[in-house]
Short mmCIF file of N, CA and C in Angstrom, two decimals:
data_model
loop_
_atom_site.label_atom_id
_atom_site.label_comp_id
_atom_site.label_asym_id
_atom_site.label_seq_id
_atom_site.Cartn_x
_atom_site.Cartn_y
_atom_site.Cartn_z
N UNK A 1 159.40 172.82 14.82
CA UNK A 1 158.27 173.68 14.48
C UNK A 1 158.76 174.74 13.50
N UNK A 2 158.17 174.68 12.15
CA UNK A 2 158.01 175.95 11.70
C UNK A 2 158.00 177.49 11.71
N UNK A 3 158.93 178.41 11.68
CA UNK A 3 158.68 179.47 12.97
C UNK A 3 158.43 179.64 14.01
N UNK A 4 158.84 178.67 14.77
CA UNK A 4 158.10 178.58 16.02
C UNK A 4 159.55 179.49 16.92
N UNK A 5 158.44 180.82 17.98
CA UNK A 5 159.27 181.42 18.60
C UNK A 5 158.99 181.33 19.92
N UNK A 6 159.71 181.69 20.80
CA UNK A 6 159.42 180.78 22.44
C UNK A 6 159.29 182.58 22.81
N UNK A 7 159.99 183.18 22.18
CA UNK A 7 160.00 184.94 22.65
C UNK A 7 158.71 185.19 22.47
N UNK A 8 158.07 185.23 21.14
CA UNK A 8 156.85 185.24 21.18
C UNK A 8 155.79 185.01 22.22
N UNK A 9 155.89 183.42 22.51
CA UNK A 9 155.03 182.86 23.63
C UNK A 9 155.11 183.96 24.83
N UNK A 10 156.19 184.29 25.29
CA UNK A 10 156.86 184.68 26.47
C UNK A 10 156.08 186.00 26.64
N UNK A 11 156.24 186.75 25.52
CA UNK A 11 156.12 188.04 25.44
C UNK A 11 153.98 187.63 25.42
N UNK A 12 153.89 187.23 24.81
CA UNK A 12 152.62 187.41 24.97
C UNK A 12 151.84 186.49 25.81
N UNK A 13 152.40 186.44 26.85
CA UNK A 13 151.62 185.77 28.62
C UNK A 13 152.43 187.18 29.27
N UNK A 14 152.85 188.20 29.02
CA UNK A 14 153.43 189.57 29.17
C UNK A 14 152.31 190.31 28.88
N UNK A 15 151.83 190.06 27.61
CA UNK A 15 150.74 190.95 27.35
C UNK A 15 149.50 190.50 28.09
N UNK A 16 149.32 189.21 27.95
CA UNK A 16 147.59 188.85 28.64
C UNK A 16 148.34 189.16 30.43
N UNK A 17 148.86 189.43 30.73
CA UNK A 17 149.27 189.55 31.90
C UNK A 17 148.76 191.17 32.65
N UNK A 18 149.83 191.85 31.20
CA UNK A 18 149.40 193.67 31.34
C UNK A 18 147.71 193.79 31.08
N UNK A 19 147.21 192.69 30.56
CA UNK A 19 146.11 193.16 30.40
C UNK A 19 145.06 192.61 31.30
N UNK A 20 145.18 192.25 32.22
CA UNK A 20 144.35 191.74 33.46
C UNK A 20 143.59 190.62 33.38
N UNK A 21 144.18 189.63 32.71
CA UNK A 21 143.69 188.54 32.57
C UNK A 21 143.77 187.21 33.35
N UNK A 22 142.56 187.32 34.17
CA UNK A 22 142.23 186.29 35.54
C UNK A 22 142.24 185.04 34.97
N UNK A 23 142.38 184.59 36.27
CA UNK A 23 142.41 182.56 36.65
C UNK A 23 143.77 182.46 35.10
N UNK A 24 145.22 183.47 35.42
CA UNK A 24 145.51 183.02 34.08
C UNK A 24 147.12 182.12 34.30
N UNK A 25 146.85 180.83 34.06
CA UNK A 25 147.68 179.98 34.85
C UNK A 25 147.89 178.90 33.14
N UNK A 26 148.31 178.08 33.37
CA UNK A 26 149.05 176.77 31.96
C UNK A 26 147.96 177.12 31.45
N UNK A 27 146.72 176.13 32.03
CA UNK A 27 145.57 175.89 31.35
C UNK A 27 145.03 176.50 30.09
N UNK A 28 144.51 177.82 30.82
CA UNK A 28 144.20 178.80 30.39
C UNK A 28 145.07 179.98 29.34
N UNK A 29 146.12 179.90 29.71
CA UNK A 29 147.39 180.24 28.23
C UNK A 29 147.21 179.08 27.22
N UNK A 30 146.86 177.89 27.70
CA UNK A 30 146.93 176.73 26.22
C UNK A 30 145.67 177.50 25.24
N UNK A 31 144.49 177.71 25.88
CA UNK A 31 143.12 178.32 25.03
C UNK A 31 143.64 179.57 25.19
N UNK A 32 144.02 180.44 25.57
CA UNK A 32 144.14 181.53 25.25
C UNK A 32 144.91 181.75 23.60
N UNK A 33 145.93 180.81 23.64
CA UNK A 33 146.86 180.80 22.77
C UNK A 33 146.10 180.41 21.57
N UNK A 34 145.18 179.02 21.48
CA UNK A 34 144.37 178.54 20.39
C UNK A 34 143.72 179.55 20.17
N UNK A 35 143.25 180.02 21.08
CA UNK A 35 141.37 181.04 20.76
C UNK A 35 142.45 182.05 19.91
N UNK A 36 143.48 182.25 20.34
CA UNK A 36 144.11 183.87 19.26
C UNK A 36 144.67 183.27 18.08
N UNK A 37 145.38 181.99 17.90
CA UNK A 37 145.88 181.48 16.96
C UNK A 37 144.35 181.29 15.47
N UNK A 38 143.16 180.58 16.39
CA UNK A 38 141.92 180.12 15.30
C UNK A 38 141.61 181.25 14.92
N UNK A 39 141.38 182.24 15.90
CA UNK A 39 141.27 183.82 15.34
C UNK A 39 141.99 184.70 14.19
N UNK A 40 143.21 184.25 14.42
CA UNK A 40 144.00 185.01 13.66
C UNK A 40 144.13 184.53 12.42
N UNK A 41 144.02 182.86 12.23
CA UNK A 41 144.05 182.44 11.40
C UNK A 41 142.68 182.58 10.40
N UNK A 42 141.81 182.69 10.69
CA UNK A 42 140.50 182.76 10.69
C UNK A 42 140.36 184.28 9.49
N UNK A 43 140.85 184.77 10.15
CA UNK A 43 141.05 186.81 9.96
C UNK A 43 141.73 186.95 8.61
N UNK A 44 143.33 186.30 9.15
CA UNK A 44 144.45 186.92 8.25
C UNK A 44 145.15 185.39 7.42
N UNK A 45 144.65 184.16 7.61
CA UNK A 45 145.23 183.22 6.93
C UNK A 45 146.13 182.44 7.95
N UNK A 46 147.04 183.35 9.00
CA UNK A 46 148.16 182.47 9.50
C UNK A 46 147.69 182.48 10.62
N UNK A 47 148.58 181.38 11.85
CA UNK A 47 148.65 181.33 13.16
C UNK A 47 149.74 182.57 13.99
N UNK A 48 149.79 182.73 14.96
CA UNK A 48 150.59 183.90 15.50
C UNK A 48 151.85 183.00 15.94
N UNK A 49 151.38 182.18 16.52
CA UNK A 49 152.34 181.16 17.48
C UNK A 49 153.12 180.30 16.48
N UNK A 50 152.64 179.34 15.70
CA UNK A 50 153.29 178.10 14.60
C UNK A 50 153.05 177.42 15.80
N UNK A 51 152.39 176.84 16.75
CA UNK A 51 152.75 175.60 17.50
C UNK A 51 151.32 174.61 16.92
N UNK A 52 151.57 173.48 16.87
CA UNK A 52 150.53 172.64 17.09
C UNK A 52 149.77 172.30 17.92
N UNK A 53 148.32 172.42 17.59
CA UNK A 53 147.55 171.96 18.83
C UNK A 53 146.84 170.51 18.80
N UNK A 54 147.04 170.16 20.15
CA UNK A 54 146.63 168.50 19.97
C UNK A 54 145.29 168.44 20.82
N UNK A 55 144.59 167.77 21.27
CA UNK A 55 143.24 167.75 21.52
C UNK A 55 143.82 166.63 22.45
N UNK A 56 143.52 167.38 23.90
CA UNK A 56 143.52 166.57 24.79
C UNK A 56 142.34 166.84 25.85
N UNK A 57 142.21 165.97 27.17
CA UNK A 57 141.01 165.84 27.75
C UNK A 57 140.28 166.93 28.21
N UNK A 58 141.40 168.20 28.41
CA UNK A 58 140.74 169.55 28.84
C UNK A 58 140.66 170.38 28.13
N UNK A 59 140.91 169.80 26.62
CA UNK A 59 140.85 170.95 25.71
C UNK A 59 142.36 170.94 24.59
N UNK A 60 142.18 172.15 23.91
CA UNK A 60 143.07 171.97 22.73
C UNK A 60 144.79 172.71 23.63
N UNK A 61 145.25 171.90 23.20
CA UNK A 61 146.82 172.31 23.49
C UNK A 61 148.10 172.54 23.01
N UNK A 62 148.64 173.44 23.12
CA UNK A 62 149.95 173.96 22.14
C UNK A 62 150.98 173.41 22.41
N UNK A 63 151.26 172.29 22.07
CA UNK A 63 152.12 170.95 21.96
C UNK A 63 153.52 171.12 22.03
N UNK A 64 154.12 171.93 21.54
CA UNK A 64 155.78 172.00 22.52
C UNK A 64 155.80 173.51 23.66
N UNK A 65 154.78 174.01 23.40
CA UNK A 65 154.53 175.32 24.19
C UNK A 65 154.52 174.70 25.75
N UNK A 66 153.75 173.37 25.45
CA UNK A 66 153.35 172.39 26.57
C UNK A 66 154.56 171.71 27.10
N UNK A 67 155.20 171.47 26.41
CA UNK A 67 156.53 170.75 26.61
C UNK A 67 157.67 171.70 27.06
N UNK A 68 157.76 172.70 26.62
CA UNK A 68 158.72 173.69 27.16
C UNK A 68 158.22 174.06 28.39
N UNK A 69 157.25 174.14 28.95
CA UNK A 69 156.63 175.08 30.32
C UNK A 69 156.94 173.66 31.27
N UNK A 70 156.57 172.40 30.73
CA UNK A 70 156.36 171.33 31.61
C UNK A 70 158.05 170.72 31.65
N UNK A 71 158.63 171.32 30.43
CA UNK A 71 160.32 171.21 30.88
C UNK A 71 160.79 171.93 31.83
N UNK A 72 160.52 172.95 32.41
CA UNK A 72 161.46 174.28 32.65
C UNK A 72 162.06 173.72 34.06
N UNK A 73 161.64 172.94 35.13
CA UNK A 73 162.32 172.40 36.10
C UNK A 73 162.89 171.23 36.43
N UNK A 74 163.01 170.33 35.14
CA UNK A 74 163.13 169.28 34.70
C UNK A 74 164.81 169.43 34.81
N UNK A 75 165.34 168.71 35.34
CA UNK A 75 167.21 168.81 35.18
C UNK A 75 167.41 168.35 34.19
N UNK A 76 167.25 167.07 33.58
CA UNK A 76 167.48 166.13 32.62
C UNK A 76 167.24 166.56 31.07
N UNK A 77 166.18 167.68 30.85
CA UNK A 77 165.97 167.68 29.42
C UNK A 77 166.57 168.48 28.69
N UNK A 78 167.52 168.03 28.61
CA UNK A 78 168.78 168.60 26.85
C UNK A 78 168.02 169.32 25.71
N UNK A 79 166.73 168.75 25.41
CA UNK A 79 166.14 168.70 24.17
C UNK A 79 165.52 170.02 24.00
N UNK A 80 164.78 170.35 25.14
CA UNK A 80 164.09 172.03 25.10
C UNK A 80 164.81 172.66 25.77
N UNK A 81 165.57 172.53 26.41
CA UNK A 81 166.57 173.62 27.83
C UNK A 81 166.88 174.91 26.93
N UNK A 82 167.37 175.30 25.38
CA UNK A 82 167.36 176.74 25.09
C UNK A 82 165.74 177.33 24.77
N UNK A 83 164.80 176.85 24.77
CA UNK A 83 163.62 176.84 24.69
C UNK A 83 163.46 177.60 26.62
N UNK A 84 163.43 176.80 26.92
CA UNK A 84 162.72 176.99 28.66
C UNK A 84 164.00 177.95 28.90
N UNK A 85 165.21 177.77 28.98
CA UNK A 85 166.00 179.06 29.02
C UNK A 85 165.58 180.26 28.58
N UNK A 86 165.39 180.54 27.15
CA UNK A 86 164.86 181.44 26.87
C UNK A 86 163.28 181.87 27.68
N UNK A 87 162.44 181.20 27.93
CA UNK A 87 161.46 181.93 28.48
C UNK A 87 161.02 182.21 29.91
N UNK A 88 162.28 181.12 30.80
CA UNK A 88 163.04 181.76 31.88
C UNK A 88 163.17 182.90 31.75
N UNK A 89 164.39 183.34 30.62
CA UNK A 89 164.56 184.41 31.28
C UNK A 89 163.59 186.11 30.92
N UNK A 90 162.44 185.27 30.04
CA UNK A 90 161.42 186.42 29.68
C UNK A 90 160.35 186.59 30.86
N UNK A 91 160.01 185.31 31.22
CA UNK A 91 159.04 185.07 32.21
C UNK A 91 159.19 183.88 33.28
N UNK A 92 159.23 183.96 34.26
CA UNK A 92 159.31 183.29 35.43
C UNK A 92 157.88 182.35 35.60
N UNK A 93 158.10 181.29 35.70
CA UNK A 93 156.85 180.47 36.46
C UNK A 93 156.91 179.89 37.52
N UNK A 94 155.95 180.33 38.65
CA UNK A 94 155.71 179.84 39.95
C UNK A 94 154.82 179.01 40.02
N UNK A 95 154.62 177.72 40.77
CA UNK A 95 154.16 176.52 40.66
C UNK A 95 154.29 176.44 42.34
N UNK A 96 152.58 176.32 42.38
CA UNK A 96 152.36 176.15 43.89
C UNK A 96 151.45 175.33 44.12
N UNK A 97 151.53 174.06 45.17
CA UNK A 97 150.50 173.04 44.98
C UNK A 97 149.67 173.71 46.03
N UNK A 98 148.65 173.38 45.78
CA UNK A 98 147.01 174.26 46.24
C UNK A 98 146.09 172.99 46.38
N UNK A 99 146.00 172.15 47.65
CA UNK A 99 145.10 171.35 47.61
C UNK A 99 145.80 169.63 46.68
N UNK A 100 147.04 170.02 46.68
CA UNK A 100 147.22 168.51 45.75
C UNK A 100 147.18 168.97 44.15
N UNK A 101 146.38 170.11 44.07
CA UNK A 101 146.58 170.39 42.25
C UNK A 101 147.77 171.53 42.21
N UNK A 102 148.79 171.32 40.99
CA UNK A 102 149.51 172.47 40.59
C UNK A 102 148.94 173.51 40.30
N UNK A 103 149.49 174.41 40.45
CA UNK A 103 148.76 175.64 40.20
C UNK A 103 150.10 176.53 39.73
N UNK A 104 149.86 177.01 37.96
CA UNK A 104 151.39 177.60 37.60
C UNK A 104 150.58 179.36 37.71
N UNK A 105 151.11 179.82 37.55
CA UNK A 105 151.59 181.53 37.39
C UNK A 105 152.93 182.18 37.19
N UNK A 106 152.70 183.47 35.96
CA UNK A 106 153.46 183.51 35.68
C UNK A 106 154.10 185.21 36.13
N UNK A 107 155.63 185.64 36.18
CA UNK A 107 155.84 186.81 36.73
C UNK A 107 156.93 187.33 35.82
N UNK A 108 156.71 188.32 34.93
CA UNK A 108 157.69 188.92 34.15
C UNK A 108 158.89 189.23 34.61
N UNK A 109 159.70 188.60 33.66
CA UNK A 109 161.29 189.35 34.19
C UNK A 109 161.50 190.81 33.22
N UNK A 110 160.58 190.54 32.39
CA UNK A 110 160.89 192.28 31.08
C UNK A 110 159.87 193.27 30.98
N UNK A 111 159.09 193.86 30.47
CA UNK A 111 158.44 194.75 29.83
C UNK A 111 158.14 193.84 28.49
N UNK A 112 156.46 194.03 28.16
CA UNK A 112 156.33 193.38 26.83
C UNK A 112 156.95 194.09 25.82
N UNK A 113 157.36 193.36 24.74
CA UNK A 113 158.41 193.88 23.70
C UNK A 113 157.30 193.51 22.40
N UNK A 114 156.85 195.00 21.95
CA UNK A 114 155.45 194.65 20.71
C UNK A 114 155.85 194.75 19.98
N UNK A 115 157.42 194.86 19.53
CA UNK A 115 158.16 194.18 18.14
C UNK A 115 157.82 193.47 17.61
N UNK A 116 157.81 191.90 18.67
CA UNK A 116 157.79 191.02 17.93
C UNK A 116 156.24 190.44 17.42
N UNK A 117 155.36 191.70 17.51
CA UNK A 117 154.15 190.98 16.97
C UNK A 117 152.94 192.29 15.95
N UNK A 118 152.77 191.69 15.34
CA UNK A 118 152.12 192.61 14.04
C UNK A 118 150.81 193.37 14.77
N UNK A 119 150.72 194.01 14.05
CA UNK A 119 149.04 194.96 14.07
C UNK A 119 147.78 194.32 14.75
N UNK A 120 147.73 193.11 13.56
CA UNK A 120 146.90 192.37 13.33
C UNK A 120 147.07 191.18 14.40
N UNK A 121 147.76 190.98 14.78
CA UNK A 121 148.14 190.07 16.19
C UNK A 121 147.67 190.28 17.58
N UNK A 122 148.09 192.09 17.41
CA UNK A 122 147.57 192.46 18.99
C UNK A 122 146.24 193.18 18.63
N UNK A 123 146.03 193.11 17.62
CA UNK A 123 144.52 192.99 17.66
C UNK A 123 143.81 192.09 18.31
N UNK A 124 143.84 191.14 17.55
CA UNK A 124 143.79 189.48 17.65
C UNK A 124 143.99 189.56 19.29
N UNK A 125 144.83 189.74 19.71
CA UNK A 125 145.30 189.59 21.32
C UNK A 125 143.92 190.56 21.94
N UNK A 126 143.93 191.60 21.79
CA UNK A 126 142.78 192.38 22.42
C UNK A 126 141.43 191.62 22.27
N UNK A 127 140.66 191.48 21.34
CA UNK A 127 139.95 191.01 20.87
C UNK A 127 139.56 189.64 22.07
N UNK A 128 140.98 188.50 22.03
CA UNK A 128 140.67 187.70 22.99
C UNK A 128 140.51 187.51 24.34
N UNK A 129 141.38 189.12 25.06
CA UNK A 129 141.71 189.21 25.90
C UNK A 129 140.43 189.82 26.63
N UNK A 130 139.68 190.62 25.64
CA UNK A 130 138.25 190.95 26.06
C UNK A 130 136.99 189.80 26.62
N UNK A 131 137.07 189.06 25.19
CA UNK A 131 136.12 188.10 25.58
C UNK A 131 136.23 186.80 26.45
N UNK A 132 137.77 186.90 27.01
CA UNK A 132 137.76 185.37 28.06
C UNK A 132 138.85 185.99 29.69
N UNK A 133 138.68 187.29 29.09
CA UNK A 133 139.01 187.79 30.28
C UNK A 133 139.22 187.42 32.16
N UNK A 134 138.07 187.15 32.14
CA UNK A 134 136.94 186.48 33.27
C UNK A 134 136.91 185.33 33.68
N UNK A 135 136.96 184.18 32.48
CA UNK A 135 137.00 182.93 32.39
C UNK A 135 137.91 182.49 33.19
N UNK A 136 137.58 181.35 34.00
CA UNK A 136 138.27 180.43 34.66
C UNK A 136 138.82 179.47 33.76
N UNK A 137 139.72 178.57 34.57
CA UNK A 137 139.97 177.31 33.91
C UNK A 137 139.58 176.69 33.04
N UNK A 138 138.00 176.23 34.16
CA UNK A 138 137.08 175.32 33.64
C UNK A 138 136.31 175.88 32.50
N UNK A 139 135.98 176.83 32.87
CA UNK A 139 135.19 177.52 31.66
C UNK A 139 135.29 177.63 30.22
N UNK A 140 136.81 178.16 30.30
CA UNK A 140 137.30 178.33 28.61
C UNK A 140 137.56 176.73 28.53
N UNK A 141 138.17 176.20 29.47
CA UNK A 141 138.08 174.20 28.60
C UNK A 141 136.85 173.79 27.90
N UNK A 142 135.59 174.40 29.31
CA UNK A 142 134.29 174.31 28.38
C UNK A 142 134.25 174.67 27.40
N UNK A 143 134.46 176.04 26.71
CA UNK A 143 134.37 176.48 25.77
C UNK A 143 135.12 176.11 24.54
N UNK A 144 136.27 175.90 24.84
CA UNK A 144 136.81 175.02 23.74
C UNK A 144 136.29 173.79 23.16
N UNK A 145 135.70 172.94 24.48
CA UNK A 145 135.21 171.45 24.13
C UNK A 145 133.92 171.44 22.88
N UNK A 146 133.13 172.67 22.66
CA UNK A 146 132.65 172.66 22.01
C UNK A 146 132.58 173.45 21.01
N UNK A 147 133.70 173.45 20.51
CA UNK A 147 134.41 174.07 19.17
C UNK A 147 134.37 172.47 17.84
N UNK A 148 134.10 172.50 17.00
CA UNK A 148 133.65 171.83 15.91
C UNK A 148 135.11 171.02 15.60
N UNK A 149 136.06 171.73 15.93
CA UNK A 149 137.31 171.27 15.33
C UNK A 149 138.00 170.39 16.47
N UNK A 150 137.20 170.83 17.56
CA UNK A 150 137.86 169.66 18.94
C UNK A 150 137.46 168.57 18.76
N UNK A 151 135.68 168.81 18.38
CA UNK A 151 134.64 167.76 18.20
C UNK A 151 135.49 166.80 17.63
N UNK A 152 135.70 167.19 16.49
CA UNK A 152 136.24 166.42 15.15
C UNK A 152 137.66 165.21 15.34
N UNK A 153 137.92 165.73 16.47
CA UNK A 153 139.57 165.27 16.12
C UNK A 153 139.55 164.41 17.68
N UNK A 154 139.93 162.76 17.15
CA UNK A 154 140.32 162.16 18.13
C UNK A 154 141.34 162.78 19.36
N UNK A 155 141.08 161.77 20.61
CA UNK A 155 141.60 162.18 21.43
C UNK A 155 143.22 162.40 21.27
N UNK A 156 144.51 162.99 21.81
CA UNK A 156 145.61 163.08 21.49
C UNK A 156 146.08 162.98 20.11
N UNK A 157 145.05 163.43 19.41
CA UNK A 157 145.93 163.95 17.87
C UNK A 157 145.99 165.28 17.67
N UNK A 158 146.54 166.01 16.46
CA UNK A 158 146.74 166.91 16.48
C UNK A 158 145.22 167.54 15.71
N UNK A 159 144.72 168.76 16.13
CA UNK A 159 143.67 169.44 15.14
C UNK A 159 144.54 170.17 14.23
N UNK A 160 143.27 169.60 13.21
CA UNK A 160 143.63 170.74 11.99
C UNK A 160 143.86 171.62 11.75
N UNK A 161 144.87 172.67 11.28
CA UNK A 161 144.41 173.90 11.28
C UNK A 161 143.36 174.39 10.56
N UNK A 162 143.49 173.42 9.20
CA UNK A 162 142.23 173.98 8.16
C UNK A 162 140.89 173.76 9.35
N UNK A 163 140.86 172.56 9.80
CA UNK A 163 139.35 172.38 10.16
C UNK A 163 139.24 173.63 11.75
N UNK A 164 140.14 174.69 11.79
CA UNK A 164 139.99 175.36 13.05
C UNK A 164 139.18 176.82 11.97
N UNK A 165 139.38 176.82 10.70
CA UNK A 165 138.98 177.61 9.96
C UNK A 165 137.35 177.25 9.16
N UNK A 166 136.66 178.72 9.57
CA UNK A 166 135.39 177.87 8.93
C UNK A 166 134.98 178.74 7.79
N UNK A 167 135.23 179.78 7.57
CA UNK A 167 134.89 180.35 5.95
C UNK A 167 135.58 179.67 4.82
N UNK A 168 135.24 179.02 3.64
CA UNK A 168 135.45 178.46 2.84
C UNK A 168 136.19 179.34 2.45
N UNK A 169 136.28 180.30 1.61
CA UNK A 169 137.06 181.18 0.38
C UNK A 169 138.31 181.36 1.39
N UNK A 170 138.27 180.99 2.74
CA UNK A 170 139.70 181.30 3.65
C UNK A 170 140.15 180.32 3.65
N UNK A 171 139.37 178.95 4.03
CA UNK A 171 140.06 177.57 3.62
C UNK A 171 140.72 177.85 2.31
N UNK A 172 140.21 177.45 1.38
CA UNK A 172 141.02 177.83 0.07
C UNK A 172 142.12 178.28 -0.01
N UNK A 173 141.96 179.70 0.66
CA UNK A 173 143.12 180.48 0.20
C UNK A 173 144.62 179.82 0.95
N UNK A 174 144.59 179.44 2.38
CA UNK A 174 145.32 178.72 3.00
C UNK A 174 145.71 177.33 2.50
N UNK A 175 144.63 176.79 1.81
CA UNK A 175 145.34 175.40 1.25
C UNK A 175 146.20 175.94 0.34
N UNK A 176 145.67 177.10 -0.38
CA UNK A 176 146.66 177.31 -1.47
C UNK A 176 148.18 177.85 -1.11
N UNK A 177 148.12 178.42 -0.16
CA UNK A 177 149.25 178.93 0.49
C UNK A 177 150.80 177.74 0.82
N UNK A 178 149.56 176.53 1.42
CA UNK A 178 150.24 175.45 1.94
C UNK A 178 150.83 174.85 0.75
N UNK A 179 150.03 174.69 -0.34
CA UNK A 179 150.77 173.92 -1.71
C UNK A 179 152.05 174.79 -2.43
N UNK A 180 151.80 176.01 -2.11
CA UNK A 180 152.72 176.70 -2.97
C UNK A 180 154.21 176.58 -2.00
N UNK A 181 153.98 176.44 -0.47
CA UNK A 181 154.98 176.30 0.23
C UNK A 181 155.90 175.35 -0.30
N UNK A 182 154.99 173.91 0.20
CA UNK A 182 155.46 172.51 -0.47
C UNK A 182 156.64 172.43 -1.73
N UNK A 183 155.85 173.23 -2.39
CA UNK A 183 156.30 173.65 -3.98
C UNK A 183 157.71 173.87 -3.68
N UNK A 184 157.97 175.32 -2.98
CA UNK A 184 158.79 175.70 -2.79
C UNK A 184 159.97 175.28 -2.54
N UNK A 185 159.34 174.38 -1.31
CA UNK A 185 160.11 173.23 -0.03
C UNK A 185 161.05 172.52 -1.28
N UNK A 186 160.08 171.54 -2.13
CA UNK A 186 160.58 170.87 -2.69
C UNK A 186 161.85 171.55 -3.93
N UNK A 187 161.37 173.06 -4.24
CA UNK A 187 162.46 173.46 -5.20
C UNK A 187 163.44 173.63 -4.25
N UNK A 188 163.54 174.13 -3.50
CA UNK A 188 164.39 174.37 -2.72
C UNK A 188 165.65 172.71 -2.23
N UNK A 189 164.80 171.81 -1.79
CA UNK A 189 165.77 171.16 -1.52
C UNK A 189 166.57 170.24 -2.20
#
């Protein structure tokens, strides 16, 4: 992943945490994470996170975010272990079966650290933290399911980011962003 920071993640299930945010377990961090990522992107051009989201049956999901949380008690996996290490040791997850279903929660080992995130981020964070506050599980899955860009995108692929963006002159500006990267990529290597 592209910038992709696991401190980040960590730190901000720290923040929706300080900020009293119910029923707030995997699920609900996967949409929490999209709803601030489409937001932010939406706003300021970029994602907060860099993770990919794939469109699965309960909704949109942050694809190694998913893989690192669903690694962390796994003995065997080499591949994310400084990943799940690292957010071990930011945040603890307790996993309690309730009826036959998992049920994760999470318990800080730090103090949120708002270094690592811009103005415009914990804006973005407030902003979401207001409006799904409340929301259960099921609810924000609902709510995601009928987002245009879930619609759009077969089951287990990844959504677009462009198509998570719906003002045109912002599309634009982001495609243009993306080509000039490319550009770059390619002088570069």
């Amino acid at each position: 992943m592209n910038n992709y920071n696991i401190e980040k993640v960590a730190n901000a299930i720290i923040y929706f945490l300080d900020n009293k945010i119910e029923h707030f377990g995997k699920t609900k961090l996967m949409k929490i994470m999209f709803f601030s990522d489409k937001l932010h992107l939406q706003k300021y051009g970029r994602t907060i996170f860099n993770d990919e989201y794939y469109k699965y049956q309960r909704g949109p999901v942050a694809h190694l975010t998913l893989n690192i949380l669903n690694s962390i008690n796994e003995i065997e996996n080499d591949d994310l272990k400084a990943y799940s290490d690292s957010l071990s040791s930011i945040v603890k997850l307790d996993i309690v079966n309730d009826n036959g279903e998992k049920i994760t929660s999470f318990i800080p080992q730090q103090n949120f650290n708002n270094t690592l995130f811009s103005k415009s981020e914990i804006s973005v964070f407030d902003t979401i933290s207001e409006q799904y506050k409340a929301y259960t599980k099921e609810d924000i899955s609902k709510a995601s399911h009928k987002l245009t860009e879930y619609i759009n995108t077969k089951l287990n692929n990844i959504i677009p980011e462009l198509d998570m963006v719906e003002d045109t002159k912002m599309k634009e500006y982001i495609e243009y962003c993306y080509q000039e990267n490319s550009s770059f990529d390619k002088f570069v290597s």
